[in-house]
PDB file of C-alpha atoms in Angstrom:
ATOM      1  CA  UNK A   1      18.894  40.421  47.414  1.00 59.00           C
ATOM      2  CA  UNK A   2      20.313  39.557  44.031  1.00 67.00           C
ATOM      3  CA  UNK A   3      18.356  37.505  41.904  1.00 70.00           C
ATOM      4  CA  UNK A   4      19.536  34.069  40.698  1.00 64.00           C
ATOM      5  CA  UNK A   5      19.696  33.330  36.870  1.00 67.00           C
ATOM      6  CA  UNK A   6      17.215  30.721  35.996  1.00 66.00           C
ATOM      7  CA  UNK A   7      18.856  27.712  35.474  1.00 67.00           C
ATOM      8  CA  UNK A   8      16.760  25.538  32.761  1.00 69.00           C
ATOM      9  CA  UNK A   9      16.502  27.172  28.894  1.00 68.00           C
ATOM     10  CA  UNK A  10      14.181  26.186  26.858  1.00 71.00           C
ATOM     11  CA  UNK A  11      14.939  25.226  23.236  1.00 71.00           C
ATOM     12  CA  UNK A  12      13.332  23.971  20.606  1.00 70.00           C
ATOM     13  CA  UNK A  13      13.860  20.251  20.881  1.00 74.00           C
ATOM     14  CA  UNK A  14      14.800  18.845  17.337  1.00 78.00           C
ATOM     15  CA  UNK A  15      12.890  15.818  16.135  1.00 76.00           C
ATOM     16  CA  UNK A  16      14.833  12.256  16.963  1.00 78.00           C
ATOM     17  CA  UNK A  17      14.138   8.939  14.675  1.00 76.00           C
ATOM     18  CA  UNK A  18      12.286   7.720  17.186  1.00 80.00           C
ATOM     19  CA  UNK A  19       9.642  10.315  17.527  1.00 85.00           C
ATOM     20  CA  UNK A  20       6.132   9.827  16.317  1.00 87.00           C
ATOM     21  CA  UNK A  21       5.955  10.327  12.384  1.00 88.00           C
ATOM     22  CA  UNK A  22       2.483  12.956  11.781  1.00 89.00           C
ATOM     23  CA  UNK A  23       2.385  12.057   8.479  1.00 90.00           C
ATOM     24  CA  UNK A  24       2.745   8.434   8.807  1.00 90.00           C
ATOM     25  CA  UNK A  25      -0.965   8.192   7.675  1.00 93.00           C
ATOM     26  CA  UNK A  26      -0.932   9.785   4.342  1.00 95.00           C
ATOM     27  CA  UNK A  27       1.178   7.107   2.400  1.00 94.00           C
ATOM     28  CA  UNK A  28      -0.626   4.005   3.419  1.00 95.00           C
ATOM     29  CA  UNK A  29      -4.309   6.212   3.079  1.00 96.00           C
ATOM     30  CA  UNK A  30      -3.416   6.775  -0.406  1.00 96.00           C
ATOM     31  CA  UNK A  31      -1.811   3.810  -1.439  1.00 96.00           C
ATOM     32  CA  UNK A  32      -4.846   1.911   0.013  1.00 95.00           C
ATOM     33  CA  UNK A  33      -7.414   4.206  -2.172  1.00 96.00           C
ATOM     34  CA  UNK A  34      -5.281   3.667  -5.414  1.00 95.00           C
ATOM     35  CA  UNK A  35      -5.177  -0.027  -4.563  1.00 93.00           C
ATOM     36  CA  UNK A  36      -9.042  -0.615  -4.139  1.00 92.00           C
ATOM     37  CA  UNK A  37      -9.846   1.582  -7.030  1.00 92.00           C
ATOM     38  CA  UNK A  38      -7.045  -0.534  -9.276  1.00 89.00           C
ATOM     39  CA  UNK A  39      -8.483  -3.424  -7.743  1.00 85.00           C
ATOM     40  CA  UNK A  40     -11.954  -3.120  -8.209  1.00 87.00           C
ATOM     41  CA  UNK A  41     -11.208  -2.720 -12.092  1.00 85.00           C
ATOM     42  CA  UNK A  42      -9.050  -5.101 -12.333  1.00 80.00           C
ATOM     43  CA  UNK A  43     -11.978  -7.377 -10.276  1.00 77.00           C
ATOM     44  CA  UNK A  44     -14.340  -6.084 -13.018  1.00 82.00           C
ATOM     45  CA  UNK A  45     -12.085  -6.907 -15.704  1.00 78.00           C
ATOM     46  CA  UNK A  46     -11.670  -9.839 -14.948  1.00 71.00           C
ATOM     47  CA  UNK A  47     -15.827 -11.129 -14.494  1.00 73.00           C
ATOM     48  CA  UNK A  48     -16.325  -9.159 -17.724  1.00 76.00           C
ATOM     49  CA  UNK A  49     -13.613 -11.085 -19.579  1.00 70.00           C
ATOM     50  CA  UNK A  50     -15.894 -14.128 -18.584  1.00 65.00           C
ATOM     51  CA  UNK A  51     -19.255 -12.551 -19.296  1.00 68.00           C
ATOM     52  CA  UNK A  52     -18.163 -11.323 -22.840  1.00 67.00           C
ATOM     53  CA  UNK A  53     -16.827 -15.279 -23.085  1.00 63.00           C
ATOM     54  CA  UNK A  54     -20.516 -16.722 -22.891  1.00 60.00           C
ATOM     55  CA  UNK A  55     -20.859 -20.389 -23.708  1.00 60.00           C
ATOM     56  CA  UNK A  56     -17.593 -20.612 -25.284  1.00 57.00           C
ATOM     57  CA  UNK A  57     -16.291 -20.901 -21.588  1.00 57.00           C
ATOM     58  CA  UNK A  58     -17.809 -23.351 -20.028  1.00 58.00           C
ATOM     59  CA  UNK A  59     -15.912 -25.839 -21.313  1.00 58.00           C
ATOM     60  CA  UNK A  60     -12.647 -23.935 -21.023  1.00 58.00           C
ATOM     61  CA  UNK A  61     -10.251 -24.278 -17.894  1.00 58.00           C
ATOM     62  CA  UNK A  62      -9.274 -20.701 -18.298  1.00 64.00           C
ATOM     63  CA  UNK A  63     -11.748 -18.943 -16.722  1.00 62.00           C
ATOM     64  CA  UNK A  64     -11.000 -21.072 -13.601  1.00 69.00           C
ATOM     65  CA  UNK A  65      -7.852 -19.781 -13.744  1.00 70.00           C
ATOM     66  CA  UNK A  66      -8.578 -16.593 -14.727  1.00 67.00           C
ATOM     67  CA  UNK A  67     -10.522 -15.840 -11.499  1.00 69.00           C
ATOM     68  CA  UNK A  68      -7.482 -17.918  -9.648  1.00 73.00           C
ATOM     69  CA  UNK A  69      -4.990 -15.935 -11.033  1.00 72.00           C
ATOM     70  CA  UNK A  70      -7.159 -13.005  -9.767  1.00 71.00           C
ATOM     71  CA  UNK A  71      -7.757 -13.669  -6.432  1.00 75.00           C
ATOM     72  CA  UNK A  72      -3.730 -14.665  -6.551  1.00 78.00           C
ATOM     73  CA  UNK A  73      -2.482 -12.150  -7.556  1.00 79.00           C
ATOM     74  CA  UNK A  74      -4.121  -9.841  -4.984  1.00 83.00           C
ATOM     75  CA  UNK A  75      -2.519 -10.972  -2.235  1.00 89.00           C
ATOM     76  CA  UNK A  76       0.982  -9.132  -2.941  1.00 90.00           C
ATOM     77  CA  UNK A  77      -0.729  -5.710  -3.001  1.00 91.00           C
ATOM     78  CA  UNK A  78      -2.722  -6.659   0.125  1.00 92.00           C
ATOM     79  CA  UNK A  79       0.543  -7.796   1.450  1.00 94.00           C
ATOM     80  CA  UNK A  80       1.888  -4.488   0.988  1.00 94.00           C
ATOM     81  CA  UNK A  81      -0.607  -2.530   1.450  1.00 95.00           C
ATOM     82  CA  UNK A  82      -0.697  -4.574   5.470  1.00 95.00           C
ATOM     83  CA  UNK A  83       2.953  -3.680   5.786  1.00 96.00           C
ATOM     84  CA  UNK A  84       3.086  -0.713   5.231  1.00 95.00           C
ATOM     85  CA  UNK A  85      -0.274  -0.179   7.575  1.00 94.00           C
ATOM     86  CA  UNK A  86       1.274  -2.127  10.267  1.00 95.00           C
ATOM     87  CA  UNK A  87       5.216  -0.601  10.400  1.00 92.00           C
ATOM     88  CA  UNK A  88       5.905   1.479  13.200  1.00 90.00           C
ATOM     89  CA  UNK A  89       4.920   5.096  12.491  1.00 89.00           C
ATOM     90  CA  UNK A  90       8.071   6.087  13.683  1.00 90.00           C
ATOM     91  CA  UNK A  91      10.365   8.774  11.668  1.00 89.00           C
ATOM     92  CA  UNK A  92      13.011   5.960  11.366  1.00 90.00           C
ATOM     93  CA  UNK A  93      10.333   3.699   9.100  1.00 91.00           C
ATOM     94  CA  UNK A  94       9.428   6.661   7.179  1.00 92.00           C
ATOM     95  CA  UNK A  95      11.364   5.474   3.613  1.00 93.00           C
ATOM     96  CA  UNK A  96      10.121   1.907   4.285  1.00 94.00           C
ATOM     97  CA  UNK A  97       6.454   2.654   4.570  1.00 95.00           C
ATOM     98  CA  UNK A  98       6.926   4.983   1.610  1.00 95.00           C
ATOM     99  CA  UNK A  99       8.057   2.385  -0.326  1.00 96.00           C
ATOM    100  CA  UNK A 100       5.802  -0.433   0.558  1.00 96.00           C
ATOM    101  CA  UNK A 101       2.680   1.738  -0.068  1.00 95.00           C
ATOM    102  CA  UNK A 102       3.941   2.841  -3.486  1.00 95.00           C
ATOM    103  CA  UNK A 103       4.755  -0.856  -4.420  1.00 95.00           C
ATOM    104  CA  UNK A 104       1.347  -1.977  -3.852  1.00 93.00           C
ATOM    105  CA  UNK A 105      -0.444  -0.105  -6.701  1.00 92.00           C
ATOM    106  CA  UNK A 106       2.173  -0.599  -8.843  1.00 93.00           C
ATOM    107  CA  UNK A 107       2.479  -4.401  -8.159  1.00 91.00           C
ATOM    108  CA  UNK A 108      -1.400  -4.008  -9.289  1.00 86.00           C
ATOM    109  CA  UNK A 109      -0.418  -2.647 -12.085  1.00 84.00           C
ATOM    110  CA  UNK A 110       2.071  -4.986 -13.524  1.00 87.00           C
ATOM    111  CA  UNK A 111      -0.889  -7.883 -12.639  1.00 83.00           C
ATOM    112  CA  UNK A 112      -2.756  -6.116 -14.915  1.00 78.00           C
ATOM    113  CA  UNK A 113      -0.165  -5.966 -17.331  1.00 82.00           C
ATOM    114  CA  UNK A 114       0.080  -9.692 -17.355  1.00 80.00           C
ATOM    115  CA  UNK A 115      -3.185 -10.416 -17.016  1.00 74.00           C
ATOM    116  CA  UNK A 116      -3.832  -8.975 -20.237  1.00 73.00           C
ATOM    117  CA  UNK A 117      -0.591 -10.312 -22.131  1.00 77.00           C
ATOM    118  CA  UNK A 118      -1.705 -13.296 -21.119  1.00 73.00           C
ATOM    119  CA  UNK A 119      -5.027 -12.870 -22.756  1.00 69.00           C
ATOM    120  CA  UNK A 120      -3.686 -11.471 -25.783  1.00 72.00           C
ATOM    121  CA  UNK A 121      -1.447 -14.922 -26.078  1.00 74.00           C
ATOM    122  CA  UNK A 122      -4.210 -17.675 -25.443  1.00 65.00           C
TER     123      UNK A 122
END
């Protein structure tokens, strides 16, 4: 009796764009530690720009606005930081959540930039 060949092979099966991404985690983990640490100095920054003020400030409108612009100005990074949490961890999304969780810190960083232009010009 001769012996049939077997009729299914069995290859390595490349990845497609729409497999699951296993390092879809790492960008938005990151990101999201940068961002809290950023944002907790900035936060810190910010009350000690009002301690250091003392009575000077009660009077002044500024420090109204300085926690407004604050609490503002933190809702970009969260923004980001919720996109690119919430994308599809697909391999197709890969270069988008990449770049959302790297704008987040940095969009931290230029509020901190202007936060303290700003308080170098009034």
């Amino acid at each position: 009796m001769e012996q049939m060949p077997y009729p299914y092979t069995i290859e390595p099966r490349r990845p497609t764009e729409d497999d699951r991404d296993p390092l879809a985690i790492v960008a938005p983990a990151v990101s999201t530690a940068v961002t809290l640490w950023g944002g907790f100095v900035l936060g810190y920054l910010a009350l000690l720009t009002l301690a250091l003020c003392g009575n000077a400030c009660n009077n002044d409108p500024d420090a109204s606005l300085i926690l407004a612009v604050c609490v503002w100005g933190l809702v970009v990074p969260t923004v980001l930081l919720l996109i690119s949490w919430f994308l599809p961890w697909r391999r197709r999304h890969t270069a988008t959540r990449v770049a959302f969780a790297i704008l987040a810190p940095f969009s931290l960083g230029a509020l901190y930039v202007l936060f303290n232009v700003w308080l170098a010009l009034t």
